[in-house]
mmCIF file of C-alpha atoms in Angstrom:
data_model
loop_
_atom_site.group_PDB
_atom_site.id
_atom_site.type_symbol
_atom_site.label_atom_id
_atom_site.label_comp_id
_atom_site.label_asym_id
_atom_site.label_seq_id
_atom_site.Cartn_x
_atom_site.Cartn_y
_atom_site.Cartn_z
ATOM 1 C CA GLU A 18 24.079 -35.270 -181.026
ATOM 2 C CA VAL A 19 27.000 -34.361 -183.338
ATOM 3 C CA LEU A 20 29.380 -36.649 -181.651
ATOM 4 C CA GLY A 21 26.999 -39.521 -181.846
ATOM 5 C CA ARG A 22 26.540 -39.039 -185.611
ATOM 6 C CA PHE A 23 30.341 -38.955 -185.892
ATOM 7 C CA GLN A 24 30.711 -42.280 -183.879
ATOM 8 C CA ARG A 25 28.057 -43.892 -186.256
ATOM 9 C CA GLY A 26 29.985 -42.886 -189.378
ATOM 10 C CA GLU A 27 27.347 -40.432 -190.542
ATOM 11 C CA ILE A 28 29.784 -37.470 -190.373
ATOM 12 C CA GLN A 29 33.245 -38.153 -191.937
ATOM 13 C CA VAL A 30 34.979 -34.911 -190.874
ATOM 14 C CA LEU A 31 34.677 -33.284 -187.261
ATOM 15 C CA LEU A 32 36.175 -29.818 -186.772
ATOM 16 C CA GLY A 33 36.028 -28.479 -182.933
ATOM 17 C CA THR A 34 37.645 -27.046 -180.212
ATOM 18 C CA GLN A 35 39.640 -28.702 -177.368
ATOM 19 C CA MET A 36 36.485 -30.378 -176.523
ATOM 20 C CA ILE A 37 36.975 -33.072 -179.204
ATOM 21 C CA ALA A 38 40.461 -33.884 -177.846
ATOM 22 C CA LYS A 39 39.235 -35.258 -174.559
ATOM 23 C CA GLY A 40 37.548 -38.653 -174.181
ATOM 24 C CA LEU A 41 36.535 -39.259 -177.972
ATOM 25 C CA ASP A 42 37.068 -43.030 -178.792
ATOM 26 C CA VAL A 43 36.096 -43.728 -182.132
ATOM 27 C CA PRO A 44 38.360 -46.619 -183.740
ATOM 28 C CA THR A 45 37.727 -45.642 -187.230
ATOM 29 C CA VAL A 46 39.428 -42.228 -186.909
ATOM 30 C CA GLN A 47 42.641 -42.459 -188.910
ATOM 31 C CA LEU A 48 43.695 -38.784 -189.343
ATOM 32 C CA VAL A 49 43.653 -36.029 -186.787
ATOM 33 C CA GLY A 50 45.050 -32.355 -187.279
ATOM 34 C CA VAL A 51 46.004 -29.908 -184.619
ATOM 35 C CA ILE A 52 45.766 -26.212 -185.934
ATOM 36 C CA ASP A 53 47.961 -23.538 -184.498
ATOM 37 C CA ALA A 54 49.344 -25.553 -181.700
ATOM 38 C CA ASP A 55 51.325 -22.747 -180.491
ATOM 39 C CA THR A 56 48.235 -20.746 -179.466
ATOM 40 C CA ALA A 57 48.280 -22.145 -175.891
ATOM 41 C CA LEU A 58 51.958 -22.368 -175.785
ATOM 42 C CA ASN A 59 52.561 -18.592 -175.868
ATOM 43 C CA LEU A 60 50.024 -17.550 -173.224
ATOM 44 C CA PRO A 61 51.629 -15.775 -170.284
ATOM 45 C CA ASP A 62 50.723 -18.718 -167.872
ATOM 46 C CA PHE A 63 53.266 -20.994 -166.248
ATOM 47 C CA ARG A 64 51.289 -23.966 -167.139
ATOM 48 C CA ALA A 65 51.261 -23.068 -170.807
ATOM 49 C CA SER A 66 53.874 -25.556 -171.712
ATOM 50 C CA GLU A 67 52.219 -28.420 -169.612
ATOM 51 C CA ARG A 68 48.743 -27.718 -171.166
ATOM 52 C CA THR A 69 50.171 -27.725 -174.695
ATOM 53 C CA CYS A 70 51.887 -31.003 -174.181
ATOM 54 C CA GLN A 71 48.770 -32.377 -172.722
ATOM 55 C CA LEU A 72 46.437 -31.271 -175.398
ATOM 56 C CA ILE A 73 48.688 -32.382 -178.413
ATOM 57 C CA SER A 74 49.068 -35.913 -176.701
ATOM 58 C CA GLN A 75 45.320 -36.003 -176.201
ATOM 59 C CA VAL A 76 44.196 -35.136 -179.575
ATOM 60 C CA THR A 77 46.725 -37.018 -181.455
ATOM 61 C CA GLY A 78 45.929 -40.137 -179.412
ATOM 62 C CA ARG A 79 42.247 -40.046 -180.977
ATOM 63 C CA CYS A 80 43.491 -41.628 -184.282
ATOM 64 C CA GLY A 81 44.600 -44.976 -184.959
ATOM 65 C CA ARG A 82 42.607 -46.590 -182.069
ATOM 66 C CA GLY A 83 41.225 -49.442 -184.149
ATOM 67 C CA ALA A 84 42.822 -52.008 -186.648
ATOM 68 C CA SER A 85 44.099 -49.398 -189.156
ATOM 69 C CA ALA A 86 47.077 -47.031 -188.454
ATOM 70 C CA GLY A 87 46.561 -43.376 -187.704
ATOM 71 C CA LEU A 88 48.312 -40.160 -188.865
ATOM 72 C CA ALA A 89 48.463 -37.124 -186.737
ATOM 73 C CA LEU A 90 49.402 -33.606 -188.261
ATOM 74 C CA VAL A 91 50.570 -30.741 -185.924
ATOM 75 C CA GLN A 92 50.748 -27.335 -187.293
ATOM 76 C CA THR A 93 53.241 -25.075 -185.246
ATOM 77 C CA LEU A 94 55.535 -22.203 -185.809
ATOM 78 C CA ASP A 95 58.059 -23.849 -183.566
ATOM 79 C CA PRO A 96 58.432 -27.590 -184.209
ATOM 80 C CA THR A 97 61.528 -27.787 -182.069
ATOM 81 C CA ALA A 98 59.537 -26.587 -178.763
ATOM 82 C CA ALA A 99 59.893 -28.926 -176.049
ATOM 83 C CA PRO A 100 56.218 -29.509 -175.272
ATOM 84 C CA ILE A 101 55.523 -30.215 -178.851
ATOM 85 C CA GLN A 102 58.483 -32.474 -179.149
ATOM 86 C CA ALA A 103 57.633 -34.389 -176.101
ATOM 87 C CA ALA A 104 53.891 -34.947 -177.215
ATOM 88 C CA ILE A 105 54.792 -36.215 -180.653
ATOM 89 C CA LYS A 106 57.419 -38.573 -179.514
ATOM 90 C CA GLY A 107 55.417 -39.887 -176.432
ATOM 91 C CA HIS A 108 58.162 -38.527 -174.028
ATOM 92 C CA TYR A 109 55.915 -36.882 -171.336
ATOM 93 C CA GLU A 110 57.356 -38.217 -168.430
ATOM 94 C CA GLN A 111 60.871 -36.734 -169.453
ATOM 95 C CA PHE A 112 58.991 -33.328 -170.209
ATOM 96 C CA ALA A 113 57.183 -33.242 -166.776
ATOM 97 C CA ASN A 114 60.523 -33.975 -164.940
ATOM 98 C CA ALA A 115 62.267 -31.163 -166.652
ATOM 99 C CA GLU A 116 59.334 -28.861 -166.221
ATOM 100 C CA LEU A 117 59.174 -29.857 -162.439
ATOM 101 C CA GLN A 118 62.696 -28.742 -162.201
ATOM 102 C CA LEU A 119 61.996 -25.443 -163.794
ATOM 103 C CA ARG A 120 59.013 -25.008 -161.273
ATOM 104 C CA GLN A 121 61.242 -25.632 -158.321
ATOM 105 C CA GLN A 122 63.830 -22.983 -159.545
ATOM 106 C CA VAL A 123 61.228 -20.167 -159.653
ATOM 107 C CA ALA A 124 59.034 -21.678 -156.665
ATOM 108 C CA LEU A 125 55.899 -22.216 -158.569
ATOM 109 C CA PRO A 126 53.246 -24.774 -158.130
ATOM 110 C CA PRO A 127 53.363 -27.713 -157.434
ATOM 111 C CA THR A 128 56.517 -26.915 -155.446
ATOM 112 C CA ALA A 129 54.877 -23.873 -154.025
ATOM 113 C CA ARG A 130 51.326 -22.565 -153.419
ATOM 114 C CA LEU A 131 49.817 -19.763 -155.204
ATOM 115 C CA ALA A 132 46.885 -17.420 -154.670
ATOM 116 C CA ARG A 133 45.690 -15.038 -157.456
ATOM 117 C CA VAL A 134 43.983 -11.706 -156.321
ATOM 118 C CA THR A 135 41.807 -10.281 -159.205
ATOM 119 C CA VAL A 136 39.983 -7.023 -159.780
ATOM 120 C CA GLN A 137 37.286 -7.007 -162.229
ATOM 121 C CA HIS A 138 35.834 -3.451 -162.672
ATOM 122 C CA PRO A 139 33.764 -1.825 -165.374
ATOM 123 C CA ASP A 140 35.830 1.533 -165.158
ATOM 124 C CA LEU A 141 39.564 1.333 -166.100
ATOM 125 C CA GLU A 142 41.039 4.023 -163.916
ATOM 126 C CA GLN A 143 38.989 2.806 -160.895
ATOM 127 C CA GLY A 144 40.073 -0.876 -161.527
ATOM 128 C CA GLN A 145 43.602 0.140 -161.638
ATOM 129 C CA ALA A 146 43.481 2.295 -158.558
ATOM 130 C CA LEU A 147 41.655 -0.567 -156.682
ATOM 131 C CA ILE A 148 44.359 -3.248 -157.692
ATOM 132 C CA SER A 149 47.054 -0.834 -156.528
ATOM 133 C CA ARG A 150 45.244 -0.409 -153.027
ATOM 134 C CA VAL A 151 44.589 -4.005 -152.588
ATOM 135 C CA THR A 152 48.378 -4.906 -153.410
ATOM 136 C CA GLU A 153 49.713 -2.256 -151.016
ATOM 137 C CA ALA A 154 47.388 -3.599 -148.272
ATOM 138 C CA ILE A 155 48.650 -6.979 -148.935
ATOM 139 C CA LYS A 156 52.216 -5.792 -148.739
ATOM 140 C CA ALA A 157 51.585 -4.115 -145.470
ATOM 141 C CA ILE A 158 51.086 -7.396 -143.708
ATOM 142 C CA ALA A 159 53.123 -9.746 -145.824
ATOM 143 C CA PRO A 160 55.047 -12.336 -143.735
ATOM 144 C CA ALA A 161 58.442 -13.664 -144.748
ATOM 145 C CA GLY A 162 58.647 -16.304 -147.077
ATOM 146 C CA VAL A 163 55.757 -15.141 -149.316
ATOM 147 C CA THR A 164 56.463 -13.424 -152.858
ATOM 148 C CA ILE A 165 54.109 -10.698 -154.359
ATOM 149 C CA THR A 166 54.048 -10.386 -158.026
ATOM 150 C CA GLY A 167 52.011 -7.500 -159.535
ATOM 151 C CA PRO A 168 49.835 -5.595 -159.958
ATOM 152 C CA ALA A 169 49.423 -6.134 -163.690
ATOM 153 C CA PRO A 170 46.657 -6.409 -166.233
ATOM 154 C CA CYS A 171 45.254 -9.969 -166.729
ATOM 155 C CA THR A 172 45.923 -12.138 -169.851
ATOM 156 C CA TYR A 173 42.712 -11.206 -170.984
ATOM 157 C CA PRO A 174 42.651 -7.435 -169.828
ATOM 158 C CA ARG A 175 38.850 -6.882 -170.652
ATOM 159 C CA LEU A 176 36.244 -9.370 -170.423
ATOM 160 C CA ARG A 177 32.484 -9.225 -170.396
ATOM 161 C CA GLY A 178 32.692 -5.481 -170.165
ATOM 162 C CA ARG A 179 35.176 -5.255 -167.168
ATOM 163 C CA HIS A 180 38.819 -4.319 -167.090
ATOM 164 C CA ARG A 181 40.848 -6.935 -165.160
ATOM 165 C CA PHE A 182 43.996 -6.834 -163.087
ATOM 166 C CA GLU A 183 45.832 -9.153 -160.848
ATOM 167 C CA THR A 184 48.345 -9.770 -158.247
ATOM 168 C CA LEU A 185 50.009 -13.149 -157.537
ATOM 169 C CA LEU A 186 51.084 -14.415 -154.005
ATOM 170 C CA THR A 187 53.364 -17.386 -153.899
ATOM 171 C CA GLY A 188 54.766 -19.230 -150.935
ATOM 172 C CA ALA A 189 56.320 -22.486 -150.098
ATOM 173 C CA ASP A 190 54.227 -23.220 -147.131
ATOM 174 C CA ALA A 191 50.393 -23.603 -147.591
ATOM 175 C CA GLY A 192 49.523 -22.745 -143.877
ATOM 176 C CA LYS A 193 51.439 -19.630 -144.141
ATOM 177 C CA LEU A 194 49.895 -18.556 -147.248
ATOM 178 C CA GLN A 195 46.329 -19.302 -145.869
ATOM 179 C CA SER A 196 47.079 -17.488 -142.617
ATOM 180 C CA TRP A 197 48.201 -14.527 -144.549
ATOM 181 C CA LEU A 198 45.132 -14.470 -146.555
ATOM 182 C CA HIS A 199 43.031 -14.528 -143.428
ATOM 183 C CA ALA A 200 44.701 -11.717 -142.047
ATOM 184 C CA CYS A 201 44.212 -9.690 -145.368
ATOM 185 C CA LEU A 202 40.555 -10.562 -145.117
ATOM 186 C CA HIS A 203 40.333 -9.387 -141.607
ATOM 187 C CA ALA A 204 42.154 -6.154 -142.563
ATOM 188 C CA GLY A 205 39.716 -5.434 -145.257
ATOM 189 C CA ALA A 206 42.027 -5.817 -148.104
ATOM 190 C CA PHE A 207 39.410 -7.979 -150.015
ATOM 191 C CA ARG A 208 36.269 -6.155 -148.836
ATOM 192 C CA GLU A 209 35.546 -4.639 -151.993
ATOM 193 C CA ARG A 210 32.868 -6.351 -154.410
ATOM 194 C CA PHE A 211 35.190 -6.047 -157.418
ATOM 195 C CA VAL A 212 37.998 -8.048 -155.785
ATOM 196 C CA SER A 213 38.195 -12.001 -155.887
ATOM 197 C CA VAL A 214 40.755 -14.502 -154.530
ATOM 198 C CA ASP A 215 41.526 -17.766 -156.264
ATOM 199 C CA VAL A 216 43.785 -20.228 -154.022
ATOM 200 C CA ASP A 217 45.819 -22.684 -156.161
ATOM 201 C CA ALA A 218 44.419 -21.101 -159.335
ATOM 202 C CA TYR A 219 44.456 -23.648 -162.184
ATOM 203 C CA ALA A 220 44.536 -21.078 -164.810
ATOM 204 C CA LEU A 221 45.785 -17.357 -165.129
ATOM 205 C CA ALA A 222 44.071 -16.236 -168.068
#
């Protein structure tokens, strides 16, 4: 309803979250602002730079779509950051190529496969003990060519009343990683109801 009123010109100013950056096509929009563009950039997620570049590119592309020119203002603590520079200059392809090289150097997707093992527990100490046990069980049957990172608290260590911990598993070969996960499953590593596994996790928050 709000977007409809904005498209009809009944609302002149629209303030919102990332939702308004995607798919909004209003030719009369001439000014767009991005507040705290560094927020997503500084998250401990290897896709943070990619998402920041995409978001700024999307939201700044909402203005100047009609006959009139548009102006995009980006508020940032680091205007020289590569994702922000790439977005405001329209150099996404160059940014993506550089980002891909970095991913290759440290064996992260899309040049490798990733699985995220997460524990979400209402009790802090029990949650810590559980992720430690799960990680040790995983390591006990780990094949060559797979890297284990963790355990560690999640980016958001407490959510909806539960304490959150994670261990990341990466490997160059998807089949080997899947076979390993199946072996862990049959060995009972993921049997606890507080444990979940996300293969090719899109976000590490």
